[in-house]
Amino acid sequence: MAEIWPCPYCEKVFLEETPLRTHSSRMHNEYLRRGDADPEELPSIEGEFSGSPEVAKYSLRGIPSSD
């Protein structure tokens, strides 16, 4: 079975990690711009991506690093 990478912000899933990180970063910035949530409560795009939505783990640091 192919790995899938779920977005921590919405229902979308990706087949590769790089498009997920691009999408998640854009979603993160949109949430901050609209003020929907406290930045500390938003999931970060950093973290351990297991490739399976059932066991995906996301860092909850809020702001993605600029690497």
CSV table of C-alpha atoms in Angstrom, one decimal:
chain,number,residue,atom,x,y,z
A,1,MET,CA,0.0,0.0,0.0
A,2,ALA,CA,1.3,3.4,-0.9
A,3,GLU,CA,2.1,5.9,1.9
A,4,ILE,CA,-0.4,8.8,2.3
A,5,TRP,CA,0.3,12.1,4.0
A,6,PRO,CA,-2.8,13.7,5.6
A,7,CYS,CA,-3.0,17.4,6.0
A,8,PRO,CA,-3.4,18.4,9.7
A,9,TYR,CA,-5.7,21.2,8.7
A,10,CYS,CA,-8.2,19.7,6.3
A,11,GLU,CA,-9.4,16.5,4.7
A,12,LYS,CA,-6.8,16.4,1.9
A,13,VAL,CA,-4.3,13.6,1.7
A,14,PHE,CA,-1.1,13.5,-0.4
A,15,LEU,CA,1.0,10.8,-1.9
A,16,GLU,CA,4.2,12.6,-1.2
A,17,GLU,CA,5.5,14.6,1.8
A,18,THR,CA,6.8,17.6,-0.2
A,19,PRO,CA,3.3,18.7,-1.6
A,20,LEU,CA,1.8,18.1,1.9
A,21,ARG,CA,4.4,20.5,3.4
A,22,THR,CA,3.7,23.2,0.8
A,23,HIS,CA,-0.1,22.8,1.2
A,24,SER,CA,0.1,22.7,5.1
A,25,SER,CA,2.3,25.8,5.1
A,26,ARG,CA,-0.3,27.7,3.0
A,27,MET,CA,-3.2,26.4,5.2
A,28,HIS,CA,-1.3,27.4,8.3
A,29,ASN,CA,-0.7,31.0,7.0
A,30,GLU,CA,-4.4,31.2,6.0
A,31,TYR,CA,-5.5,30.2,9.5
A,32,LEU,CA,-3.2,32.9,11.0
A,33,ARG,CA,-4.4,35.6,8.6
A,34,ARG,CA,-8.1,34.8,9.2
A,35,GLY,CA,-7.5,34.6,13.0
A,36,ASP,CA,-9.5,31.3,13.3
A,37,ALA,CA,-7.3,29.9,16.0
A,38,ASP,CA,-4.6,30.8,18.5
A,39,PRO,CA,-1.2,30.1,16.7
A,40,GLU,CA,-0.2,28.0,19.7
A,41,GLU,CA,-3.1,25.6,19.0
A,42,LEU,CA,-2.5,25.1,15.3
A,43,PRO,CA,-0.7,21.9,14.3
A,44,SER,CA,2.8,22.5,12.9
A,45,ILE,CA,3.9,21.2,9.6
A,46,GLU,CA,6.9,19.8,11.4
A,47,GLY,CA,6.6,16.4,13.1
A,48,GLU,CA,6.7,12.8,12.5
A,49,PHE,CA,4.7,11.8,9.5
A,50,SER,CA,4.2,8.0,9.6
A,51,GLY,CA,2.5,7.9,6.2
A,52,SER,CA,-0.7,6.5,7.7
A,53,PRO,CA,-3.5,8.8,8.9
A,54,GLU,CA,-4.4,6.4,11.7
A,55,VAL,CA,-1.0,6.8,13.4
A,56,ALA,CA,0.1,10.2,12.1
A,57,LYS,CA,1.8,12.3,14.8
A,58,TYR,CA,2.0,16.1,14.4
A,59,SER,CA,4.0,18.5,16.5
A,60,LEU,CA,1.8,21.1,18.2
A,61,ARG,CA,4.4,23.8,18.3
A,62,GLY,CA,2.2,26.1,16.2
A,63,ILE,CA,4.7,27.9,14.0
A,64,PRO,CA,6.6,26.0,11.3
A,65,SER,CA,10.3,26.3,11.2
A,66,SER,CA,11.9,28.2,8.3
A,67,ASP,CA,14.1,25.4,7.1
